[in-house]
Every structure is written in structure tokens, then in C-alpha cells.
């Protein structure tokens, strides 16, 4: 990541951050549209969004060698993952951009290598890739939730309370 950040600093100067809609999150079709908003999102230069971007750096060869040598990791990157009705390609380069490079740039606010920011991002990625269990969380917005007459609140099994 140090080489990548140095290249970004040399070629792109300073990162740009913006507020953007997150179309990967919940939304509603119909009369109105509800879209999640992400604030202070790094606007990646166009070349970074190419899934082969990291292939331009010699250091990626060493990273790929480590992945191939690890019997768990080699089964979890550069392959399809997920449940059979929603498989997703987990490409190593793009996974590193999303889960290491992007969080480091956001944490530092620039194209500078910071060991603490890198360690935090990498640790989270590694924990996720090596996890033996996964938990699916789905959030559904309730627009104009109105309990029926006589019911002031609805308590869900996890303790969350829905109320007007």
C-alpha cells in the first residue's frame, strides 16, 4: 500500500472526498425514492476503479504468493463467494482497494501511508476473509410506521422497539 499511496500522491495530488448516494444500500421504488447517503467518500481516480489497478505494482506478486500459499485464503479470493442464488466474484485486487486502500485514504485524509490505519484496515479484511461464520444483516426502512389502534409500540425479539 505504501507504493500505491506514493503513486497516487505523485500522479493525483490530493484525494477528493464528497457526499454521494449509496445505491448498494436500501431504496424504494414508487412514489418517492429513499436512498442511503454516504458522507466524506473518497472519489477514486478513474484508474483506481479498474479491478486490475494493483497489477501495475510489483508488490502485488508477493501478495498473490502469500494468498496462494495459504489454504484458506486461496479459496476465498479470485473466486465466486456467497449463497448460490447470489454469487459474487471476489477479485483480490478490487478487494484490497475496497477494504484496505480506501479505508486508509479515508482515515488519513490523504495519500500517505500510516501504519496504524493500514493495520486496522488489514486486520478487518483478514478477520473477514478467515472467518468461519458469517452473519447476514438486512435493514429495511419503515416509512410512516403507524401501530394499530391501542398499540403504542412493538417490541422485536432482539429488544428493538418500533414506535411512532
Short mmCIF file of C-alpha atoms in Angstrom, two decimals:
data_model
loop_
_atom_site.label_atom_id
_atom_site.label_comp_id
_atom_site.label_asym_id
_atom_site.label_seq_id
_atom_site.Cartn_x
_atom_site.Cartn_y
_atom_site.Cartn_z
CA UNK A 1 0.00 0.00 0.00
CA UNK A 2 2.92 2.34 0.58
CA UNK A 3 3.89 2.08 -3.12
CA UNK A 4 0.29 2.60 -4.23
CA UNK A 5 -0.20 5.63 -1.98
CA UNK A 6 3.10 7.11 -3.18
CA UNK A 7 1.99 6.67 -6.79
CA UNK A 8 -1.38 8.28 -6.09
CA UNK A 9 0.29 11.24 -4.35
CA UNK A 10 2.70 11.73 -7.26
CA UNK A 11 0.12 11.42 -10.03
CA UNK A 12 -3.11 12.66 -8.45
CA UNK A 13 -2.01 15.11 -5.75
CA UNK A 14 -4.63 15.09 -3.02
CA UNK A 15 -7.74 12.94 -2.68
CA UNK A 16 -11.21 14.36 -3.24
CA UNK A 17 -13.99 13.48 -0.80
CA UNK A 18 -17.71 14.00 -1.42
CA UNK A 19 -21.20 13.10 -0.25
CA UNK A 20 -22.71 10.50 -2.56
CA UNK A 21 -25.81 8.32 -2.78
CA UNK A 22 -25.17 4.69 -1.90
CA UNK A 23 -27.20 2.69 -4.38
CA UNK A 24 -25.87 -0.54 -2.88
CA UNK A 25 -27.98 0.12 0.19
CA UNK A 26 -31.75 0.22 0.60
CA UNK A 27 -34.04 2.13 -1.70
CA UNK A 28 -37.71 2.17 -2.58
CA UNK A 29 -39.29 2.26 -5.99
CA UNK A 30 -42.59 4.03 -6.43
CA UNK A 31 -43.88 7.45 -5.46
CA UNK A 32 -40.70 8.51 -3.70
CA UNK A 33 -37.17 7.25 -3.69
CA UNK A 34 -35.27 6.53 -0.47
CA UNK A 35 -31.53 6.19 -0.87
CA UNK A 36 -28.80 5.85 1.74
CA UNK A 37 -26.24 8.67 1.74
CA UNK A 38 -22.52 8.21 2.39
CA UNK A 39 -20.58 11.26 3.56
CA UNK A 40 -16.90 12.01 3.01
CA UNK A 41 -16.43 9.25 0.42
CA UNK A 42 -13.11 9.14 -1.41
CA UNK A 43 -13.67 9.83 -5.09
CA UNK A 44 -11.25 7.31 -6.56
CA UNK A 45 -9.33 8.39 -9.65
CA UNK A 46 -10.63 6.51 -12.70
CA UNK A 47 -7.58 4.27 -12.96
CA UNK A 48 -8.08 3.01 -9.39
CA UNK A 49 -11.58 1.76 -10.20
CA UNK A 50 -10.16 -0.74 -12.70
CA UNK A 51 -10.04 -4.13 -10.95
CA UNK A 52 -6.54 -4.64 -12.44
CA UNK A 53 -5.16 -1.39 -10.99
CA UNK A 54 -2.92 -3.10 -8.42
CA UNK A 55 -1.44 -5.38 -11.08
CA UNK A 56 0.73 -2.40 -12.16
CA UNK A 57 2.69 -2.63 -8.89
CA UNK A 58 5.48 -5.19 -8.47
CA UNK A 59 4.49 -5.74 -4.82
CA UNK A 60 1.23 -7.46 -5.83
CA UNK A 61 3.26 -10.51 -6.86
CA UNK A 62 4.37 -11.07 -3.26
CA UNK A 63 0.80 -10.59 -2.02
CA UNK A 64 -0.50 -13.15 -4.52
CA UNK A 65 2.21 -15.61 -3.46
CA UNK A 66 1.10 -15.33 0.18
CA UNK A 67 -2.53 -15.89 -0.82
CA UNK A 68 -1.68 -18.97 -2.90
CA UNK A 69 0.40 -20.41 -0.05
CA UNK A 70 -2.48 -20.09 2.44
CA UNK A 71 -5.01 -22.90 2.05
CA UNK A 72 -7.90 -20.81 3.39
CA UNK A 73 -7.19 -17.52 1.60
CA UNK A 74 -6.67 -19.11 -1.81
CA UNK A 75 -10.21 -20.50 -1.60
CA UNK A 76 -11.68 -17.10 -0.68
CA UNK A 77 -10.25 -14.65 -3.23
CA UNK A 78 -10.30 -14.68 -7.03
CA UNK A 79 -13.37 -16.91 -6.84
CA UNK A 80 -17.14 -16.78 -6.53
CA UNK A 81 -18.44 -16.40 -2.98
CA UNK A 82 -21.85 -16.24 -1.38
CA UNK A 83 -25.02 -18.23 -1.44
CA UNK A 84 -25.80 -19.99 -4.69
CA UNK A 85 -28.58 -17.60 -5.71
CA UNK A 86 -26.37 -14.51 -5.20
CA UNK A 87 -22.77 -15.42 -6.00
CA UNK A 88 -20.28 -12.56 -6.23
CA UNK A 89 -16.77 -12.58 -7.72
CA UNK A 90 -14.26 -11.65 -5.02
CA UNK A 91 -11.27 -10.44 -7.04
CA UNK A 92 -8.11 -9.93 -4.97
CA UNK A 93 -7.10 -6.57 -6.44
CA UNK A 94 -10.51 -4.95 -6.05
CA UNK A 95 -10.93 -6.47 -2.57
CA UNK A 96 -7.64 -4.83 -1.50
CA UNK A 97 -8.70 -1.48 -3.00
CA UNK A 98 -12.10 -1.54 -1.25
CA UNK A 99 -11.06 -2.94 2.11
CA UNK A 100 -7.51 -1.66 2.59
CA UNK A 101 -6.67 1.24 0.26
CA UNK A 102 -9.99 3.09 0.54
CA UNK A 103 -10.14 2.90 4.38
CA UNK A 104 -6.50 4.04 4.65
CA UNK A 105 -7.09 7.05 2.38
CA UNK A 106 -10.26 7.92 4.33
CA UNK A 107 -8.57 7.56 7.74
CA UNK A 108 -5.51 9.61 6.77
CA UNK A 109 -7.38 12.10 4.57
CA UNK A 110 -4.58 11.91 2.03
CA UNK A 111 -2.27 9.71 0.01
CA UNK A 112 0.14 8.94 2.84
CA UNK A 113 0.98 5.57 4.34
CA UNK A 114 0.01 5.35 8.01
CA UNK A 115 0.89 2.10 9.76
CA UNK A 116 -1.97 2.34 12.28
CA UNK A 117 -4.60 2.98 9.59
CA UNK A 118 -3.17 0.17 7.47
CA UNK A 119 -3.10 -2.27 10.39
CA UNK A 120 -6.72 -1.51 11.28
CA UNK A 121 -7.95 -1.93 7.69
CA UNK A 122 -5.87 -5.03 7.02
CA UNK A 123 -6.89 -6.65 10.30
CA UNK A 124 -10.55 -6.17 9.49
CA UNK A 125 -10.06 -7.62 5.98
CA UNK A 126 -8.09 -10.60 7.24
CA UNK A 127 -10.62 -11.29 10.00
CA UNK A 128 -13.38 -11.26 7.39
CA UNK A 129 -11.56 -13.49 4.94
CA UNK A 130 -10.61 -16.02 7.61
CA UNK A 131 -13.96 -16.04 9.42
CA UNK A 132 -15.66 -19.41 9.73
CA UNK A 133 -19.11 -17.91 10.33
CA UNK A 134 -20.95 -15.04 8.67
CA UNK A 135 -23.95 -13.04 9.79
CA UNK A 136 -26.35 -11.50 7.29
CA UNK A 137 -27.95 -8.24 8.41
CA UNK A 138 -30.67 -6.68 6.35
CA UNK A 139 -32.07 -3.24 7.10
CA UNK A 140 -35.49 -2.30 5.83
CA UNK A 141 -36.75 1.27 6.32
CA UNK A 142 -40.24 1.65 7.70
CA UNK A 143 -41.86 4.70 6.13
CA UNK A 144 -44.78 6.18 8.07
CA UNK A 145 -44.94 3.27 10.54
CA UNK A 146 -48.19 3.56 12.47
CA UNK A 147 -49.07 0.92 15.07
CA UNK A 148 -52.68 -0.23 15.05
CA UNK A 149 -55.15 1.32 17.47
CA UNK A 150 -54.32 0.62 21.08
CA UNK A 151 -50.74 -0.46 20.38
CA UNK A 152 -48.18 2.20 21.25
CA UNK A 153 -45.07 0.17 20.44
CA UNK A 154 -43.95 -3.18 19.03
CA UNK A 155 -41.01 -4.90 20.74
CA UNK A 156 -38.98 -7.12 18.43
CA UNK A 157 -37.23 -10.31 19.63
CA UNK A 158 -33.81 -8.62 19.78
CA UNK A 159 -35.13 -5.90 22.09
CA UNK A 160 -35.53 -3.21 19.42
CA UNK A 161 -38.74 -1.24 19.89
CA UNK A 162 -40.72 0.19 16.99
CA UNK A 163 -42.91 3.14 17.86
CA UNK A 164 -44.48 6.16 16.26
#
